[in-house]
């Protein structure tokens, strides 16, 4: 009878994926209320969508979609705009109250409100630029280093460039995951 349970158990790969998604789910649940389960799933799926897009850019001669400003702005813009329009139409006082911190003197209120409105308005732009520039910078560094390796005639230099490129590639794998995580978490925090 105990042998039957071995056949019903999932594979190690499935257990690892479940652990990964459980950790991400609890991390995002800490940032949100316990009532907003749908938002959590949305931002988790956003992370899952951006990560492979970042990975595809690591292949040679492929310019990934997450390096295009059109793609990143089309993700960041609606995610930012939907709650803003909701608060404008249904919770206007709540939204305006966040533009002036508590304890601000009357002399500084107009300046602080203008600065807060500007910083609030450029959030999707900074989010999109952050993802696109980080993806472009890493892929550009990898491609420049690979062309130098092919142009070199010295085998010692070629091997050094190859080792450096392997290290940069593993670093870019990590950066791809971190950038997808940062994009989804900041989108979640901007609600």
Tab-separated table of C-alpha atoms in Angstrom:
chain	number	residue	atom	x	y	z
A	1	UNK	CA	0.000	0.000	0.000
A	2	UNK	CA	2.745	2.605	0.715
A	3	UNK	CA	4.090	1.989	-2.799
A	4	UNK	CA	0.928	3.512	-4.311
A	5	UNK	CA	1.765	6.917	-2.849
A	6	UNK	CA	5.070	6.973	-4.748
A	7	UNK	CA	3.190	6.887	-8.051
A	8	UNK	CA	0.857	9.684	-6.992
A	9	UNK	CA	3.663	12.060	-6.025
A	10	UNK	CA	4.654	14.780	-8.472
A	11	UNK	CA	8.062	15.020	-10.036
A	12	UNK	CA	10.866	17.034	-8.467
A	13	UNK	CA	10.510	19.617	-11.236
A	14	UNK	CA	6.837	20.076	-10.358
A	15	UNK	CA	7.680	20.355	-6.664
A	16	UNK	CA	10.339	22.985	-7.447
A	17	UNK	CA	7.890	25.002	-9.561
A	18	UNK	CA	5.263	24.779	-6.834
A	19	UNK	CA	7.784	25.959	-4.234
A	20	UNK	CA	8.873	28.845	-6.487
A	21	UNK	CA	5.297	30.014	-7.101
A	22	UNK	CA	4.359	29.595	-3.451
A	23	UNK	CA	7.263	31.803	-2.381
A	24	UNK	CA	6.361	34.458	-4.952
A	25	UNK	CA	2.680	34.253	-4.025
A	26	UNK	CA	3.360	34.778	-0.312
A	27	UNK	CA	5.773	37.617	-1.099
A	28	UNK	CA	3.172	39.419	-3.183
A	29	UNK	CA	0.439	38.652	-0.644
A	30	UNK	CA	2.447	40.501	1.992
A	31	UNK	CA	2.357	43.629	-0.180
A	32	UNK	CA	-1.400	43.417	-0.763
A	33	UNK	CA	-4.396	42.898	1.445
A	34	UNK	CA	-5.530	39.346	1.987
A	35	UNK	CA	-8.790	40.223	0.199
A	36	UNK	CA	-7.187	41.062	-3.150
A	37	UNK	CA	-6.364	37.571	-4.406
A	38	UNK	CA	-7.028	38.419	-8.074
A	39	UNK	CA	-4.437	41.194	-8.085
A	40	UNK	CA	-1.860	38.798	-6.746
A	41	UNK	CA	-2.466	36.308	-9.548
A	42	UNK	CA	-2.336	39.095	-12.146
A	43	UNK	CA	1.075	40.351	-11.030
A	44	UNK	CA	2.413	36.822	-10.656
A	45	UNK	CA	1.373	36.093	-14.238
A	46	UNK	CA	2.971	39.386	-15.309
A	47	UNK	CA	6.238	38.170	-13.789
A	48	UNK	CA	5.873	34.827	-15.551
A	49	UNK	CA	5.233	36.611	-18.866
A	50	UNK	CA	8.160	39.049	-18.666
A	51	UNK	CA	10.792	36.523	-17.547
A	52	UNK	CA	10.763	34.372	-20.734
A	53	UNK	CA	10.701	37.545	-22.839
A	54	UNK	CA	13.881	38.636	-21.094
A	55	UNK	CA	15.415	35.191	-21.594
A	56	UNK	CA	14.696	35.212	-25.333
A	57	UNK	CA	16.905	38.266	-25.675
A	58	UNK	CA	19.897	36.293	-24.463
A	59	UNK	CA	19.961	34.311	-27.698
A	60	UNK	CA	22.304	35.789	-30.293
A	61	UNK	CA	20.828	38.136	-32.913
A	62	UNK	CA	17.438	38.370	-31.184
A	63	UNK	CA	16.239	41.744	-29.948
A	64	UNK	CA	13.720	40.837	-27.299
A	65	UNK	CA	10.340	42.478	-26.940
A	66	UNK	CA	11.084	43.605	-23.391
A	67	UNK	CA	13.845	45.825	-24.806
A	68	UNK	CA	11.335	47.817	-26.854
A	69	UNK	CA	9.847	50.902	-25.240
A	70	UNK	CA	6.549	50.218	-27.000
A	71	UNK	CA	6.219	46.864	-25.236
A	72	UNK	CA	7.245	48.113	-21.809
A	73	UNK	CA	5.073	51.229	-22.046
A	74	UNK	CA	2.106	49.184	-23.211
A	75	UNK	CA	2.525	47.043	-20.095
A	76	UNK	CA	3.271	49.788	-17.576
A	77	UNK	CA	0.775	52.342	-18.882
A	78	UNK	CA	-2.515	50.446	-18.469
A	79	UNK	CA	-1.397	48.818	-15.222
A	80	UNK	CA	-0.781	52.296	-13.811
A	81	UNK	CA	-3.726	54.058	-15.493
A	82	UNK	CA	-6.501	51.665	-14.459
A	83	UNK	CA	-6.250	52.295	-10.689
A	84	UNK	CA	-5.655	56.012	-11.305
A	85	UNK	CA	-8.908	56.368	-13.255
A	86	UNK	CA	-10.734	54.290	-10.671
A	87	UNK	CA	-9.541	56.571	-7.873
A	88	UNK	CA	-10.290	59.701	-9.930
A	89	UNK	CA	-13.899	58.706	-10.474
A	90	UNK	CA	-14.751	56.942	-7.221
A	91	UNK	CA	-12.247	57.994	-4.530
A	92	UNK	CA	-11.061	61.463	-5.501
A	93	UNK	CA	-10.500	62.738	-1.950
A	94	UNK	CA	-8.515	59.621	-1.104
A	95	UNK	CA	-6.281	60.141	-4.140
A	96	UNK	CA	-5.704	63.859	-3.603
A	97	UNK	CA	-4.884	63.304	0.078
A	98	UNK	CA	-1.832	61.259	-0.908
A	99	UNK	CA	-0.219	64.147	-2.755
A	100	UNK	CA	0.451	66.161	0.406
A	101	UNK	CA	2.207	64.365	3.302
A	102	UNK	CA	0.973	64.899	6.856
A	103	UNK	CA	2.622	67.726	8.733
A	104	UNK	CA	3.548	69.761	5.647
A	105	UNK	CA	3.577	73.512	6.285
A	106	UNK	CA	1.134	75.716	4.384
A	107	UNK	CA	4.001	77.539	2.663
A	108	UNK	CA	5.285	74.316	1.078
A	109	UNK	CA	1.966	72.647	0.259
A	110	UNK	CA	1.667	73.909	-3.313
A	111	UNK	CA	5.282	73.033	-4.135
A	112	UNK	CA	5.047	69.583	-2.542
A	113	UNK	CA	1.750	68.873	-4.303
A	114	UNK	CA	3.248	69.801	-7.706
A	115	UNK	CA	6.324	67.651	-7.090
A	116	UNK	CA	4.201	64.702	-5.948
A	117	UNK	CA	1.871	64.977	-8.947
A	118	UNK	CA	4.838	65.045	-11.343
A	119	UNK	CA	6.515	62.066	-9.674
A	120	UNK	CA	3.199	60.207	-9.626
A	121	UNK	CA	2.581	60.938	-13.315
A	122	UNK	CA	5.945	59.684	-14.562
A	123	UNK	CA	5.795	56.349	-12.741
A	124	UNK	CA	4.851	54.247	-15.802
A	125	UNK	CA	7.511	55.979	-17.889
A	126	UNK	CA	10.262	55.293	-15.357
A	127	UNK	CA	9.089	51.708	-14.955
A	128	UNK	CA	9.169	51.132	-18.720
A	129	UNK	CA	12.544	52.835	-19.167
A	130	UNK	CA	14.058	50.819	-16.306
A	131	UNK	CA	13.124	47.478	-17.864
A	132	UNK	CA	14.084	48.435	-21.430
A	133	UNK	CA	17.455	50.001	-20.608
A	134	UNK	CA	18.566	47.197	-18.314
A	135	UNK	CA	17.728	44.602	-20.959
A	136	UNK	CA	19.422	46.579	-23.752
A	137	UNK	CA	22.573	47.270	-21.713
A	138	UNK	CA	23.220	43.642	-20.843
A	139	UNK	CA	22.505	42.326	-24.331
A	140	UNK	CA	24.658	45.038	-25.891
A	141	UNK	CA	27.556	44.145	-23.608
A	142	UNK	CA	27.243	40.463	-24.522
A	143	UNK	CA	27.147	41.184	-28.262
A	144	UNK	CA	30.110	43.580	-28.139
A	145	UNK	CA	32.173	41.069	-26.210
A	146	UNK	CA	31.304	38.259	-28.622
A	147	UNK	CA	32.414	40.269	-31.669
A	148	UNK	CA	35.723	41.037	-29.958
A	149	UNK	CA	36.280	37.343	-29.332
A	150	UNK	CA	35.776	36.458	-32.985
A	151	UNK	CA	38.125	39.210	-34.192
A	152	UNK	CA	41.001	38.178	-31.929
A	153	UNK	CA	43.733	35.927	-33.311
A	154	UNK	CA	45.329	35.050	-29.980
A	155	UNK	CA	43.913	31.877	-28.403
A	156	UNK	CA	44.664	33.106	-24.886
A	157	UNK	CA	42.592	36.208	-25.480
A	158	UNK	CA	39.816	34.131	-27.060
A	159	UNK	CA	39.666	31.817	-24.060
A	160	UNK	CA	39.661	34.764	-21.643
A	161	UNK	CA	36.838	36.418	-23.589
A	162	UNK	CA	34.921	33.126	-23.668
A	163	UNK	CA	35.178	32.733	-19.886
A	164	UNK	CA	34.164	36.356	-19.409
A	165	UNK	CA	31.239	35.894	-21.757
A	166	UNK	CA	30.035	32.798	-19.889
A	167	UNK	CA	30.188	34.735	-16.610
A	168	UNK	CA	28.335	37.669	-18.173
A	169	UNK	CA	25.730	35.311	-19.590
A	170	UNK	CA	24.998	33.834	-16.160
A	171	UNK	CA	24.875	37.367	-14.768
A	172	UNK	CA	22.400	38.326	-17.501
A	173	UNK	CA	20.233	35.326	-16.611
A	174	UNK	CA	20.018	36.673	-13.086
A	175	UNK	CA	19.403	40.226	-14.295
A	176	UNK	CA	16.567	38.981	-16.524
A	177	UNK	CA	14.838	37.366	-13.558
A	178	UNK	CA	15.473	40.328	-11.262
A	179	UNK	CA	14.181	42.858	-13.804
A	180	UNK	CA	10.975	40.893	-14.320
A	181	UNK	CA	10.570	40.688	-10.540
A	182	UNK	CA	11.243	44.410	-10.083
A	183	UNK	CA	8.773	45.329	-12.839
A	184	UNK	CA	5.990	43.227	-11.351
A	185	UNK	CA	6.637	44.288	-7.740
A	186	UNK	CA	6.840	47.994	-8.601
A	187	UNK	CA	3.677	47.685	-10.675
A	188	UNK	CA	2.050	46.112	-7.636
A	189	UNK	CA	3.303	48.838	-5.311
A	190	UNK	CA	2.137	51.613	-7.641
A	191	UNK	CA	-1.508	50.578	-7.141
